[in-house]
C-alpha positions as a LaTeX table, in Angstrom:
\begin{tabular}{lrrr}
\hline
Residue & $x$ (\AA) & $y$ (\AA) & $z$ (\AA) \\
\hline
Met1 & 24.47 & 117.20 & 88.36 \\
Thr2 & 23.17 & 117.22 & 91.93 \\
Ala3 & 20.62 & 119.63 & 93.43 \\
His4 & 23.06 & 120.64 & 96.14 \\
Gly5 & 21.18 & 123.84 & 96.92 \\
Leu6 & 17.72 & 122.48 & 97.75 \\
Arg7 & 16.92 & 123.63 & 101.24 \\
Gly8 & 15.51 & 121.79 & 104.23 \\
Ala9 & 16.67 & 120.13 & 107.41 \\
Gln10 & 16.89 & 116.37 & 107.67 \\
Gly11 & 13.90 & 115.99 & 109.97 \\
Phe12 & 13.94 & 112.21 & 110.74 \\
Thr13 & 13.16 & 110.90 & 114.23 \\
Gly14 & 12.59 & 107.53 & 115.78 \\
Arg15 & 8.82 & 107.98 & 116.12 \\
Ser16 & 5.91 & 106.47 & 114.20 \\
Leu17 & 5.85 & 106.47 & 110.42 \\
Pro18 & 3.04 & 109.07 & 110.00 \\
Phe19 & 4.87 & 111.40 & 112.37 \\
Arg20 & 8.14 & 110.93 & 110.52 \\
Val21 & 6.43 & 111.61 & 107.18 \\
Arg22 & 5.06 & 114.88 & 108.54 \\
Arg23 & 8.56 & 115.78 & 109.73 \\
Trp24 & 10.25 & 115.24 & 106.35 \\
Ala25 & 12.33 & 118.20 & 105.26 \\
Leu26 & 10.52 & 118.01 & 101.93 \\
Trp27 & 7.50 & 119.79 & 103.45 \\
Glu28 & 9.72 & 122.69 & 104.53 \\
Leu29 & 10.38 & 123.77 & 100.94 \\
Pro30 & 9.37 & 127.41 & 100.44 \\
Gly31 & 5.98 & 127.74 & 98.74 \\
Arg32 & 3.45 & 125.30 & 97.30 \\
Val33 & 4.62 & 125.89 & 93.75 \\
Val34 & 8.14 & 124.71 & 94.55 \\
Leu35 & 6.84 & 121.68 & 96.45 \\
Ala36 & 4.50 & 120.81 & 93.59 \\
Tyr37 & 7.36 & 121.14 & 91.09 \\
Val38 & 9.66 & 118.83 & 93.06 \\
Leu39 & 6.93 & 116.22 & 93.59 \\
Thr40 & 5.90 & 116.40 & 89.93 \\
Ile41 & 9.42 & 115.66 & 88.68 \\
Asp42 & 9.76 & 112.83 & 91.21 \\
Ala43 & 6.45 & 111.33 & 90.10 \\
Leu44 & 7.27 & 111.80 & 86.42 \\
Ala45 & 10.49 & 109.83 & 86.83 \\
Val46 & 8.66 & 106.95 & 88.55 \\
Val47 & 5.88 & 106.88 & 85.96 \\
Ala48 & 8.30 & 107.07 & 83.02 \\
Thr49 & 10.39 & 104.21 & 84.43 \\
Gly50 & 7.32 & 102.06 & 85.02 \\
Phe51 & 6.02 & 102.79 & 81.53 \\
Ala52 & 9.39 & 101.88 & 80.01 \\
Phe53 & 9.38 & 98.48 & 81.68 \\
Ser54 & 5.72 & 97.79 & 80.82 \\
Ser55 & 5.85 & 98.94 & 77.21 \\
Ser56 & 8.86 & 96.94 & 76.02 \\
Pro57 & 10.62 & 93.82 & 77.28 \\
Val58 & 14.20 & 93.87 & 78.50 \\
Gly59 & 16.44 & 92.03 & 76.05 \\
Val60 & 18.82 & 89.34 & 77.28 \\
Gly61 & 21.66 & 91.23 & 75.58 \\
Asn62 & 21.09 & 94.11 & 78.02 \\
Leu63 & 21.94 & 92.10 & 81.10 \\
Leu64 & 25.74 & 91.95 & 80.73 \\
Pro65 & 26.28 & 95.67 & 80.02 \\
Phe66 & 23.78 & 96.42 & 82.78 \\
Met67 & 25.82 & 94.43 & 85.30 \\
Val68 & 29.07 & 95.95 & 84.06 \\
Leu69 & 27.79 & 99.53 & 84.38 \\
Met70 & 26.26 & 98.86 & 87.80 \\
Thr71 & 29.57 & 97.42 & 88.99 \\
Cys72 & 31.56 & 100.33 & 87.52 \\
Ser73 & 29.30 & 102.86 & 89.21 \\
Leu74 & 29.64 & 101.20 & 92.63 \\
Val75 & 33.38 & 100.57 & 92.36 \\
Tyr76 & 34.02 & 104.10 & 91.16 \\
Thr77 & 32.00 & 105.55 & 94.04 \\
Glu78 & 34.20 & 103.63 & 96.50 \\
Met79 & 37.42 & 104.67 & 94.75 \\
Ser80 & 36.42 & 108.34 & 94.63 \\
Arg81 & 34.93 & 108.62 & 98.13 \\
Pro82 & 37.78 & 110.69 & 99.65 \\
Ile83 & 37.69 & 113.12 & 96.73 \\
Glu84 & 33.91 & 113.44 & 96.57 \\
Arg85 & 33.48 & 113.99 & 100.32 \\
Ile86 & 35.75 & 117.02 & 100.10 \\
Arg87 & 34.02 & 118.29 & 96.94 \\
Glu88 & 30.52 & 118.06 & 98.42 \\
Arg89 & 31.67 & 119.73 & 101.63 \\
Tyr90 & 32.78 & 122.82 & 99.72 \\
Ala91 & 30.34 & 122.67 & 96.82 \\
Ala92 & 28.32 & 125.68 & 95.74 \\
Thr93 & 25.06 & 125.37 & 93.93 \\
Pro94 & 24.61 & 123.35 & 91.87 \\
His95 & 27.06 & 120.52 & 92.45 \\
Ile96 & 28.48 & 118.93 & 89.29 \\
Asp97 & 29.38 & 115.28 & 89.75 \\
Leu98 & 31.14 & 112.85 & 87.40 \\
Asn99 & 28.62 & 110.01 & 87.42 \\
Ser100 & 27.36 & 110.98 & 83.98 \\
Val101 & 30.10 & 108.72 & 82.61 \\
Trp102 & 28.20 & 105.65 & 83.75 \\
Met103 & 24.71 & 107.12 & 83.52 \\
Phe104 & 24.96 & 108.27 & 79.92 \\
Ala105 & 26.63 & 105.02 & 78.86 \\
Ala106 & 23.54 & 103.33 & 80.32 \\
Val107 & 21.28 & 105.65 & 78.31 \\
Val108 & 23.11 & 104.68 & 75.11 \\
Leu109 & 23.36 & 100.93 & 75.69 \\
Leu110 & 20.46 & 99.84 & 77.86 \\
His111 & 16.70 & 99.54 & 77.97 \\
Pro112 & 15.47 & 102.88 & 79.41 \\
Gly113 & 14.10 & 101.15 & 82.49 \\
Leu114 & 17.48 & 99.58 & 83.22 \\
Ala115 & 19.16 & 102.93 & 82.60 \\
Ala116 & 16.87 & 104.41 & 85.28 \\
Val117 & 17.97 & 101.64 & 87.66 \\
Val118 & 21.65 & 102.44 & 87.01 \\
Ile119 & 21.00 & 106.15 & 87.65 \\
Ser120 & 19.05 & 105.48 & 90.86 \\
Thr121 & 21.67 & 103.08 & 92.18 \\
Ser122 & 24.48 & 105.49 & 91.40 \\
Tyr123 & 22.86 & 108.39 & 93.25 \\
Phe124 & 21.61 & 106.51 & 96.29 \\
Tyr125 & 24.76 & 104.43 & 96.78 \\
Arg126 & 26.73 & 107.67 & 96.80 \\
Trp127 & 24.19 & 109.09 & 99.26 \\
Thr128 & 24.82 & 106.20 & 101.68 \\
Arg129 & 28.60 & 106.11 & 101.23 \\
Val130 & 29.62 & 109.74 & 100.69 \\
Gln131 & 27.27 & 112.23 & 102.35 \\
His132 & 23.85 & 112.03 & 104.00 \\
Asn133 & 22.40 & 115.30 & 102.80 \\
Pro134 & 18.58 & 115.63 & 103.02 \\
Leu135 & 16.97 & 112.71 & 101.23 \\
His136 & 14.58 & 114.83 & 99.15 \\
Arg137 & 17.59 & 116.50 & 97.48 \\
Arg138 & 18.99 & 113.16 & 96.40 \\
Met139 & 15.58 & 111.97 & 95.26 \\
Phe140 & 15.07 & 115.06 & 93.12 \\
Ser141 & 18.57 & 114.83 & 91.62 \\
Thr142 & 17.87 & 111.20 & 90.74 \\
Ala143 & 14.46 & 112.01 & 89.26 \\
Ala144 & 15.84 & 114.89 & 87.19 \\
Ala145 & 18.58 & 112.64 & 85.77 \\
Ile146 & 16.02 & 109.92 & 84.94 \\
Val147 & 13.73 & 112.39 & 83.15 \\
Ala148 & 16.74 & 113.72 & 81.21 \\
Ala149 & 17.74 & 110.15 & 80.35 \\
Ile150 & 14.23 & 109.33 & 79.09 \\
Leu151 & 14.31 & 112.43 & 76.87 \\
Ala152 & 17.72 & 111.45 & 75.49 \\
Asp153 & 16.49 & 107.90 & 74.85 \\
Trp154 & 13.43 & 109.28 & 73.04 \\
Phe155 & 15.75 & 111.30 & 70.80 \\
Leu156 & 17.84 & 108.23 & 69.99 \\
Val157 & 14.77 & 106.15 & 69.16 \\
Ser158 & 13.18 & 108.88 & 67.05 \\
Thr159 & 16.34 & 109.38 & 65.00 \\
Gly160 & 17.08 & 105.83 & 64.00 \\
Gly161 & 16.67 & 103.21 & 66.66 \\
His162 & 18.31 & 102.43 & 69.99 \\
Ala163 & 19.97 & 99.02 & 69.73 \\
Phe164 & 23.51 & 100.38 & 69.58 \\
Ala165 & 25.34 & 97.06 & 69.43 \\
Glu166 & 23.01 & 95.37 & 66.95 \\
Val167 & 21.65 & 97.98 & 64.55 \\
Trp168 & 23.57 & 101.23 & 64.45 \\
Pro169 & 26.47 & 101.53 & 62.04 \\
His170 & 29.64 & 103.07 & 63.46 \\
Asp171 & 29.57 & 106.11 & 61.21 \\
Leu172 & 29.23 & 109.89 & 61.37 \\
Gly173 & 25.43 & 109.71 & 61.57 \\
Thr174 & 25.60 & 107.54 & 64.70 \\
Phe175 & 28.16 & 109.87 & 66.21 \\
Leu176 & 25.93 & 112.90 & 65.62 \\
Arg177 & 22.93 & 111.11 & 67.14 \\
Leu178 & 24.93 & 110.35 & 70.27 \\
Val179 & 26.19 & 113.91 & 70.55 \\
Gly180 & 22.63 & 115.19 & 70.13 \\
Ala181 & 21.36 & 112.82 & 72.81 \\
Gly182 & 24.17 & 113.94 & 75.11 \\
Ala183 & 23.23 & 117.59 & 74.57 \\
Ile184 & 19.58 & 116.83 & 75.39 \\
Phe185 & 20.62 & 114.98 & 78.54 \\
Leu186 & 22.84 & 117.87 & 79.68 \\
Val187 & 20.43 & 120.71 & 78.87 \\
Ser188 & 17.27 & 119.08 & 80.26 \\
Asn189 & 19.02 & 117.99 & 83.47 \\
Thr190 & 20.49 & 121.49 & 83.87 \\
Ile191 & 17.09 & 123.15 & 83.44 \\
Leu192 & 15.36 & 120.83 & 85.93 \\
Ile193 & 18.05 & 121.26 & 88.60 \\
Thr194 & 18.44 & 125.01 & 88.10 \\
Leu195 & 14.70 & 125.64 & 88.45 \\
Ala196 & 14.65 & 123.67 & 91.70 \\
Val197 & 17.65 & 125.49 & 93.17 \\
Phe198 & 16.28 & 128.87 & 92.10 \\
Gly199 & 12.86 & 128.11 & 93.56 \\
Thr200 & 14.17 & 126.95 & 96.95 \\
Thr201 & 16.68 & 129.77 & 97.45 \\
Pro202 & 14.78 & 133.04 & 96.85 \\
Glu203 & 17.80 & 135.24 & 97.59 \\
Val204 & 19.81 & 133.57 & 94.81 \\
Arg205 & 19.47 & 135.00 & 91.32 \\
Leu206 & 18.89 & 132.70 & 88.36 \\
Arg207 & 22.44 & 133.19 & 87.05 \\
Glu208 & 23.87 & 132.13 & 90.42 \\
Ala209 & 21.61 & 129.08 & 90.62 \\
Met210 & 23.34 & 127.82 & 87.49 \\
Gly211 & 26.83 & 126.40 & 87.34 \\
Thr212 & 29.80 & 128.14 & 85.79 \\
Pro213 & 30.97 & 127.53 & 82.20 \\
Ala214 & 33.76 & 125.37 & 83.67 \\
Asp215 & 31.15 & 123.26 & 85.47 \\
Tyr216 & 29.23 & 122.60 & 82.27 \\
Ala217 & 32.44 & 121.89 & 80.39 \\
Leu218 & 33.14 & 119.22 & 83.02 \\
Glu219 & 29.64 & 117.79 & 82.68 \\
Ser220 & 30.02 & 117.71 & 78.89 \\
Ala221 & 33.36 & 115.91 & 79.23 \\
Thr222 & 31.84 & 113.20 & 81.43 \\
Ile223 & 28.98 & 112.70 & 78.96 \\
Ala224 & 31.55 & 112.42 & 76.17 \\
Leu225 & 33.39 & 109.78 & 78.21 \\
Gly226 & 30.06 & 108.00 & 78.58 \\
Ile227 & 29.78 & 107.83 & 74.78 \\
Val228 & 33.32 & 106.44 & 74.56 \\
Leu229 & 32.54 & 103.94 & 77.32 \\
Ala230 & 29.43 & 102.71 & 75.52 \\
Trp231 & 31.40 & 102.26 & 72.32 \\
Ala232 & 34.18 & 100.46 & 74.21 \\
Leu233 & 31.76 & 98.01 & 75.82 \\
Val234 & 30.55 & 97.07 & 72.36 \\
Asp235 & 33.84 & 96.88 & 70.47 \\
Trp236 & 36.73 & 96.75 & 72.97 \\
Pro237 & 35.64 & 96.09 & 76.59 \\
Val238 & 39.19 & 96.13 & 78.01 \\
Ala239 & 39.28 & 99.88 & 77.32 \\
Leu240 & 36.94 & 100.21 & 80.30 \\
Leu241 & 40.01 & 100.14 & 82.56 \\
Leu242 & 41.50 & 103.15 & 80.76 \\
Ile243 & 38.24 & 105.09 & 81.05 \\
Leu244 & 38.03 & 104.32 & 84.77 \\
Gly245 & 41.54 & 105.66 & 85.27 \\
Ile246 & 40.89 & 108.77 & 83.15 \\
Thr247 & 37.75 & 109.54 & 85.14 \\
Leu248 & 39.59 & 109.26 & 88.47 \\
Val249 & 42.35 & 111.61 & 87.27 \\
Leu250 & 39.72 & 114.06 & 85.99 \\
His251 & 37.92 & 113.86 & 89.33 \\
Arg252 & 41.10 & 114.66 & 91.27 \\
Ser253 & 41.95 & 117.59 & 88.99 \\
Val254 & 38.45 & 119.00 & 89.54 \\
Leu255 & 38.99 & 118.77 & 93.31 \\
Ile256 & 42.30 & 120.63 & 93.05 \\
Arg257 & 40.68 & 123.40 & 91.00 \\
Gln258 & 37.77 & 123.63 & 93.42 \\
Leu259 & 40.06 & 123.89 & 96.46 \\
Arg260 & 42.19 & 126.51 & 94.71 \\
Asp261 & 39.12 & 128.59 & 93.88 \\
Gln262 & 37.86 & 128.13 & 97.44 \\
Ala263 & 41.13 & 129.45 & 98.85 \\
Arg264 & 40.90 & 132.57 & 96.66 \\
Ala265 & 37.27 & 133.36 & 97.38 \\
Asp266 & 35.62 & 135.16 & 100.27 \\
Ala267 & 33.36 & 132.64 & 101.98 \\
Lys268 & 30.35 & 134.95 & 102.48 \\
Thr269 & 30.19 & 136.71 & 99.12 \\
Gly270 & 32.10 & 134.52 & 96.65 \\
Leu271 & 34.19 & 137.53 & 95.61 \\
Leu272 & 37.97 & 137.53 & 95.75 \\
Asn273 & 39.32 & 137.74 & 99.28 \\
Ala274 & 41.66 & 140.59 & 100.18 \\
Ser275 & 44.96 & 138.77 & 99.54 \\
Ser276 & 43.78 & 137.27 & 96.23 \\
Trp277 & 42.48 & 140.64 & 95.06 \\
Ala278 & 45.77 & 142.36 & 95.93 \\
Glu279 & 47.75 & 139.69 & 94.09 \\
Ala280 & 45.58 & 139.92 & 90.96 \\
Ala281 & 45.53 & 143.73 & 91.09 \\
Ala282 & 49.34 & 143.89 & 91.31 \\
Val283 & 49.61 & 141.70 & 88.22 \\
Glu284 & 47.09 & 143.87 & 86.37 \\
Leu285 & 48.94 & 147.10 & 87.23 \\
Ser286 & 52.25 & 145.63 & 86.06 \\
Arg287 & 50.94 & 144.99 & 82.54 \\
Pro288 & 52.10 & 147.40 & 79.84 \\
Arg289 & 49.59 & 150.13 & 79.08 \\
Arg290 & 49.12 & 152.29 & 76.06 \\
Pro291 & 50.37 & 155.91 & 76.49 \\
Gly292 & 47.91 & 157.79 & 78.66 \\
Gly293 & 46.20 & 154.60 & 79.80 \\
Thr294 & 44.55 & 154.73 & 83.23 \\
Thr295 & 43.48 & 152.12 & 85.75 \\
Ser296 & 41.09 & 153.17 & 88.51 \\
Val297 & 40.24 & 151.78 & 91.92 \\
Leu298 & 36.99 & 152.01 & 93.88 \\
Met299 & 36.81 & 151.41 & 97.61 \\
Leu300 & 33.32 & 150.94 & 99.05 \\
Asp301 & 32.15 & 150.90 & 102.66 \\
Leu302 & 28.58 & 150.09 & 103.71 \\
Asp303 & 27.08 & 152.87 & 105.82 \\
His304 & 25.95 & 151.98 & 109.35 \\
Phe305 & 26.30 & 148.27 & 108.61 \\
Lys306 & 26.82 & 147.47 & 112.29 \\
Leu307 & 23.26 & 148.63 & 112.97 \\
Val308 & 21.97 & 145.98 & 110.53 \\
Asn309 & 23.78 & 143.25 & 112.45 \\
Asp310 & 22.69 & 144.63 & 115.82 \\
Arg311 & 19.03 & 145.01 & 114.90 \\
His312 & 18.45 & 142.00 & 112.64 \\
Gly313 & 21.29 & 139.58 & 113.36 \\
His314 & 24.35 & 138.45 & 111.49 \\
Leu315 & 22.43 & 136.16 & 109.11 \\
Val316 & 20.57 & 139.16 & 107.70 \\
Gly317 & 23.87 & 141.06 & 107.63 \\
Asp318 & 25.41 & 138.27 & 105.59 \\
Ser319 & 22.45 & 138.44 & 103.18 \\
Val320 & 23.09 & 142.15 & 102.74 \\
Leu321 & 26.76 & 141.50 & 102.00 \\
Arg322 & 25.79 & 138.93 & 99.36 \\
Ala323 & 23.24 & 141.31 & 97.83 \\
Val324 & 25.87 & 144.04 & 97.53 \\
Ala325 & 28.30 & 141.54 & 96.01 \\
Asp326 & 25.62 & 140.58 & 93.47 \\
Thr327 & 25.11 & 144.24 & 92.60 \\
Leu328 & 28.84 & 144.69 & 92.01 \\
Arg329 & 28.94 & 141.66 & 89.71 \\
Ala330 & 25.95 & 142.94 & 87.76 \\
Glu331 & 27.34 & 146.45 & 87.31 \\
Leu332 & 30.94 & 145.59 & 86.43 \\
Arg333 & 32.68 & 144.03 & 83.46 \\
Ala334 & 34.04 & 140.50 & 83.37 \\
Gly335 & 37.63 & 141.79 & 83.39 \\
Asp336 & 37.18 & 144.02 & 86.45 \\
Leu337 & 38.59 & 142.71 & 89.73 \\
Val338 & 36.11 & 142.73 & 92.61 \\
Gly339 & 37.01 & 141.74 & 96.15 \\
Arg340 & 35.84 & 141.94 & 99.72 \\
Phe341 & 38.44 & 143.93 & 101.58 \\
Gly342 & 37.22 & 142.96 & 105.03 \\
Gly343 & 34.14 & 143.53 & 107.17 \\
Glu344 & 31.78 & 145.73 & 105.19 \\
Glu345 & 34.43 & 147.05 & 102.75 \\
Phe346 & 34.72 & 146.12 & 99.09 \\
Val347 & 37.36 & 147.05 & 96.54 \\
Val348 & 37.25 & 147.15 & 92.73 \\
Leu349 & 40.02 & 147.50 & 90.14 \\
Leu350 & 38.86 & 148.91 & 86.78 \\
Pro351 & 41.48 & 148.30 & 84.06 \\
Asp352 & 41.66 & 150.86 & 81.23 \\
Thr353 & 39.16 & 153.13 & 82.94 \\
Ser354 & 39.65 & 156.86 & 83.34 \\
Arg355 & 38.98 & 158.71 & 86.58 \\
Phe356 & 35.94 & 160.37 & 85.01 \\
Asp357 & 34.45 & 157.03 & 83.92 \\
Ala358 & 35.29 & 155.45 & 87.27 \\
Leu359 & 33.34 & 158.19 & 89.07 \\
Ala360 & 30.34 & 157.50 & 86.82 \\
Ile361 & 30.59 & 153.75 & 87.48 \\
Ala362 & 30.91 & 154.35 & 91.23 \\
Glu363 & 27.86 & 156.59 & 91.24 \\
Arg364 & 25.84 & 154.00 & 89.33 \\
Ile365 & 26.85 & 151.35 & 91.88 \\
Arg366 & 25.96 & 153.67 & 94.77 \\
Cys367 & 22.46 & 154.19 & 93.41 \\
Arg368 & 21.96 & 150.47 & 92.77 \\
Val369 & 23.08 & 149.54 & 96.28 \\
Ala370 & 20.76 & 152.15 & 97.81 \\
Ala371 & 17.86 & 150.57 & 95.92 \\
Thr372 & 18.75 & 147.01 & 96.97 \\
Thr373 & 16.91 & 145.33 & 99.85 \\
Val374 & 16.85 & 141.87 & 101.40 \\
Ser375 & 14.14 & 140.08 & 103.37 \\
Val376 & 14.53 & 139.93 & 107.13 \\
Ala377 & 12.95 & 136.45 & 107.21 \\
Ala378 & 11.14 & 134.08 & 104.88 \\
Gly379 & 7.54 & 135.24 & 104.50 \\
Asp380 & 8.21 & 138.51 & 106.36 \\
Pro381 & 7.33 & 141.53 & 104.21 \\
His382 & 9.81 & 143.71 & 106.11 \\
Lys383 & 13.00 & 144.35 & 104.16 \\
Val384 & 16.29 & 145.97 & 105.04 \\
Gly385 & 18.84 & 147.80 & 102.90 \\
Val386 & 21.97 & 149.89 & 103.21 \\
Thr387 & 23.70 & 152.75 & 101.49 \\
Val388 & 27.36 & 152.87 & 100.50 \\
Ser389 & 30.14 & 155.45 & 100.50 \\
Ile390 & 32.72 & 155.15 & 97.72 \\
Gly391 & 36.23 & 156.50 & 97.25 \\
Val392 & 37.79 & 156.67 & 93.78 \\
Ala393 & 41.40 & 157.08 & 92.67 \\
Ala394 & 43.30 & 156.56 & 89.41 \\
His395 & 46.67 & 155.10 & 88.44 \\
Pro396 & 49.11 & 156.67 & 87.61 \\
Arg397 & 47.47 & 160.07 & 88.23 \\
Asp398 & 47.03 & 159.67 & 91.99 \\
Ala399 & 49.65 & 157.02 & 92.85 \\
Gly400 & 52.26 & 154.94 & 91.07 \\
Thr401 & 52.00 & 151.72 & 93.10 \\
Leu402 & 49.16 & 149.51 & 94.27 \\
Asp403 & 49.82 & 150.28 & 97.95 \\
Gly404 & 49.85 & 154.00 & 97.19 \\
Leu405 & 46.67 & 153.70 & 95.16 \\
Ile406 & 44.88 & 151.89 & 97.99 \\
Lys407 & 45.98 & 154.56 & 100.48 \\
Val408 & 44.69 & 157.49 & 98.45 \\
Thr409 & 41.46 & 155.64 & 97.61 \\
Asp410 & 40.97 & 155.03 & 101.31 \\
Lys411 & 41.46 & 158.75 & 101.94 \\
Ala412 & 38.74 & 159.52 & 99.39 \\
Leu413 & 36.47 & 157.00 & 101.09 \\
Tyr414 & 37.10 & 158.66 & 104.45 \\
Gln415 & 36.16 & 162.01 & 102.90 \\
Ala416 & 32.91 & 160.47 & 101.60 \\
Lys417 & 32.13 & 159.26 & 105.13 \\
Thr418 & 32.84 & 162.58 & 106.80 \\
Ala419 & 30.87 & 164.48 & 104.14 \\
Gly420 & 27.67 & 162.71 & 105.15 \\
Arg421 & 27.91 & 159.15 & 103.74 \\
Asn422 & 25.97 & 157.72 & 100.76 \\
Arg423 & 28.13 & 159.60 & 98.27 \\
Thr424 & 31.09 & 159.15 & 95.92 \\
Val425 & 34.36 & 161.08 & 96.32 \\
Gly426 & 37.18 & 161.15 & 93.80 \\
Tyr427 & 40.63 & 161.65 & 95.32 \\
Asp428 & 42.44 & 164.89 & 94.67 \\
Lys429 & 45.28 & 166.17 & 96.85 \\
His430 & 44.04 & 169.73 & 96.38 \\
Glu431 & 40.26 & 169.55 & 96.14 \\
Pro432 & 38.41 & 166.19 & 96.13 \\
Thr433 & 35.59 & 165.61 & 93.66 \\
Val434 & 32.32 & 164.93 & 95.50 \\
Val435 & 29.51 & 163.30 & 93.53 \\
Arg436 & 26.04 & 162.69 & 94.86 \\
Glu437 & 22.82 & 162.68 & 92.87 \\
Asp438 & 19.32 & 161.89 & 94.07 \\
Val439 & 18.63 & 158.17 & 94.01 \\
Ala440 & 15.94 & 157.37 & 91.43 \\
\hline
\end{tabular}
């Protein structure tokens, strides 16, 4: 896992060393607490590695697997360069990589100091060959992985020894120890990276600083391959070729999924874009419903959003759009379809939701949006917010097709705008339902 979301410009010049040190992007991290956290993890990784080398000698039997894993890491980085360059270009935070295959195999097989060398080499070789993002990000990702590796090694030692090839029997107990060590490696690395991303991006909520379940399933799969690789290097080294091929195929499939998700998502908010929402909504409406079942649609438009862009700039406007998108995610169910319809408009499909319930949900969202603010600039106490007008319609009561449903919902939205904005209107061809309560 890579701390892809740590902020800061690159900040290197051709001047003297003290000047360049002062210009490091590391010092631009927001707040002393965040800077202290990053430096502490970096220092802890260095101290733990030095202590590992000084406290126990490196066995001669470690040298061959060390060289094999180092070579695998470098060769794999070269083979996967085209894939990884595209992945990092489009990555959200955090970025899940596949180097845990080699790193966790090093944790299992090697002296902890040598495992730290494998991890450092893997990260920094990829930094030189794939993408030159700010150096402090790569350093922190490396340090977090080393600390996680030290914790996993401690677990292995405390539960029965570490010399995999010489001491451990190949039984269920060994398997459970390795799985436990893998879980510690994954969880501790995730916590360290997530805290860093969350601390350096104040507008991102903790849930968004974390990866998705699919990301952690991928990370777990690479750790599992690392266990298989370690076992193969002990018992059947030629299987290394199969593992290398499997990892490349897995890497390519991850890229395809990432590009597919990228094509479906709105770039500014991460919600479904208009075409993807319409496609998913059409599928949802075509599903058989129980007698009397209702599906509702909300259409939302931010009030006077142009003034936000004109007064504070488009970057602040984009932050407002993301904040509204976050509110929608928080207020809606996992099965609801949420999309950005264009500009400052959003659209929501609520399966199995009556018109009455949809009006209540819309009103709850309206109040939450009205209470949401974003900072104009880092360290500036001034904040800006918006209100939202919402139109509501129900299928099949108000329209029998998706296009018809969108049209009548848009009419209700227009009525909300003309009635004074910051209110919810339910479509009715005779007399629309207007809902507006005082915002708490």
